[in-house]
Amino acid sequence: MKAVDTLIRLAKSEVDAAQRALSDLLKIEETIDQALIDLADEVQNEAAFAANNPDINRNFAAYSRRMADKKALLQEQRDGLQPMIAQAREKLAECFEEQKKYEITLERQREEEQREADKREQQELDEIALRANQPTRR
């Protein structure tokens, strides 16, 4: 049973590592998503400002192109992250499945040990009952 306990501890540490890896990737994705939102807000604010200011309006097209390029780069980074997130999720699922296998094995071992202990106890009780029912010899 000690071997299975050790395997469970190792599996738990692998699950924890997989969870951290996935969490890190999801934080990066969240950062990119927030950058995309911030960029869209900035472009919207600049468009409103440029609409009311003719001197800035002339340069807004160039600014808009640069921001579109920046948005495309952020979106490309986000898209490139998706396969890594999917792979991290698969790894986490595999690690968790492995951990569950060991936990089920341990539970089965404990149940078997309990059955054996119950069986021994019942045999002892049966033996005591047989001795108590035997006539005593004098």
Coordinates of C-alpha atoms in Angstrom, one line a residue:
M1 CA 0.0 0.0 0.0
K2 CA 3.0 2.3 0.6
A3 CA 3.9 2.1 -3.1
V4 CA 0.4 3.2 -4.1
D5 CA 0.5 6.1 -1.6
T6 CA 3.8 7.2 -3.1
L7 CA 2.3 7.0 -6.6
I8 CA -0.7 9.1 -5.5
R9 CA 1.6 11.8 -4.0
L10 CA 3.6 11.8 -7.3
A11 CA 0.4 12.0 -9.3
K12 CA -0.9 14.8 -7.2
S13 CA 2.3 16.8 -7.7
E14 CA 2.0 16.2 -11.5
V15 CA -1.7 17.4 -11.3
D16 CA -0.6 20.5 -9.4
A17 CA 2.2 21.2 -12.0
A18 CA -0.3 20.8 -14.9
Q19 CA -2.8 23.1 -13.2
R20 CA -0.1 25.8 -12.7
A21 CA 1.0 25.5 -16.3
L22 CA -2.6 25.8 -17.5
S23 CA -3.2 28.7 -15.2
D24 CA -0.1 30.5 -16.5
L25 CA -1.3 30.1 -20.1
L26 CA -4.8 31.3 -19.2
K27 CA -3.3 34.4 -17.5
I28 CA -1.4 35.2 -20.7
E29 CA -4.6 34.8 -22.7
E30 CA -6.4 37.1 -20.3
T31 CA -3.6 39.7 -20.6
I32 CA -3.9 39.6 -24.4
D33 CA -7.7 39.8 -24.2
Q34 CA -7.4 42.9 -22.0
A35 CA -4.9 44.4 -24.3
L36 CA -7.3 43.9 -27.2
I37 CA -10.1 45.6 -25.2
D38 CA -7.8 48.5 -24.2
L39 CA -6.7 48.9 -27.8
A40 CA -10.3 49.0 -29.1
D41 CA -11.1 51.6 -26.4
E42 CA -8.1 53.7 -27.3
V43 CA -8.9 53.6 -31.0
Q44 CA -12.5 54.6 -30.3
N45 CA -11.4 57.5 -28.1
E46 CA -8.9 58.7 -30.7
A47 CA -11.5 58.4 -33.4
A48 CA -13.9 60.6 -31.4
F49 CA -11.1 63.1 -30.7
A50 CA -10.0 63.1 -34.3
A51 CA -13.6 63.7 -35.5
N52 CA -13.7 67.0 -33.5
N53 CA -10.2 68.1 -34.4
P54 CA -9.4 68.5 -38.1
D55 CA -5.6 68.8 -37.6
I56 CA -5.5 65.3 -35.9
N57 CA -8.0 63.9 -38.3
R58 CA -5.5 64.0 -41.2
N59 CA -3.1 61.7 -39.3
F60 CA -5.8 59.4 -37.9
A61 CA -5.7 57.1 -41.0
A62 CA -2.0 56.3 -40.3
Y63 CA -2.7 55.8 -36.6
S64 CA -5.6 53.6 -37.4
R65 CA -3.5 51.4 -39.6
R66 CA -0.8 51.1 -36.9
M67 CA -3.5 50.1 -34.4
A68 CA -4.9 47.6 -36.8
D69 CA -1.5 46.0 -37.2
K70 CA -1.1 46.0 -33.4
K71 CA -4.5 44.3 -33.1
A72 CA -3.6 41.7 -35.7
L73 CA -0.4 41.0 -33.8
L74 CA -2.2 40.6 -30.5
Q75 CA -4.8 38.4 -32.2
E76 CA -2.1 36.3 -33.8
Q77 CA -0.5 35.8 -30.4
R78 CA -3.8 34.8 -28.9
D79 CA -4.5 32.4 -31.7
G80 CA -1.0 30.9 -31.2
L81 CA -1.8 30.4 -27.6
Q82 CA -4.9 28.3 -28.2
P83 CA -3.2 25.1 -29.1
M84 CA -0.9 25.4 -26.1
I85 CA -4.0 25.9 -23.8
A86 CA -5.7 22.9 -25.4
Q87 CA -2.6 20.8 -24.9
A88 CA -2.3 21.9 -21.3
R89 CA -5.9 21.0 -20.6
E90 CA -5.3 17.5 -22.1
K91 CA -2.2 17.1 -20.0
L92 CA -4.1 18.1 -16.8
A93 CA -6.9 15.6 -17.7
E94 CA -4.3 12.9 -18.2
C95 CA -2.6 13.6 -14.9
F96 CA -5.9 13.7 -13.1
E97 CA -7.0 10.4 -14.7
E98 CA -3.7 8.8 -13.6
Q99 CA -4.2 10.1 -10.1
K100 CA -7.7 8.7 -9.9
K101 CA -6.5 5.3 -11.1
Y102 CA -4.0 5.2 -8.2
E103 CA -6.7 6.4 -5.7
I104 CA -9.1 3.7 -6.9
T105 CA -6.4 1.1 -6.6
L106 CA -5.7 2.2 -3.1
E107 CA -9.4 2.1 -2.2
R108 CA -9.7 -1.4 -3.6
Q109 CA -6.6 -2.5 -1.6
R110 CA -8.2 -1.1 1.6
E111 CA -11.5 -2.8 0.8
E112 CA -9.7 -6.1 0.3
E113 CA -7.8 -5.7 3.5
Q114 CA -11.0 -4.9 5.3
R115 CA -12.7 -8.0 3.8
E116 CA -9.8 -10.2 4.9
A117 CA -9.9 -8.7 8.4
D118 CA -13.6 -9.2 8.6
K119 CA -13.2 -12.8 7.4
R120 CA -10.5 -13.5 10.0
E121 CA -12.7 -12.0 12.7
Q122 CA -15.7 -14.1 11.6
Q123 CA -13.5 -17.2 11.7
E124 CA -12.4 -16.4 15.2
L125 CA -16.0 -15.8 16.3
D126 CA -17.0 -19.1 14.7
E127 CA -14.2 -20.9 16.5
I128 CA -15.2 -19.3 19.8
A129 CA -18.9 -20.3 19.2
L130 CA -17.9 -23.9 18.4
R131 CA -15.8 -24.2 21.6
A132 CA -18.6 -22.7 23.6
N133 CA -21.1 -25.3 22.2
Q134 CA -18.8 -28.3 22.7
P135 CA -19.7 -30.4 25.7
T136 CA -17.1 -30.2 28.4
R137 CA -15.2 -33.4 29.2
R138 CA -14.4 -34.3 32.8

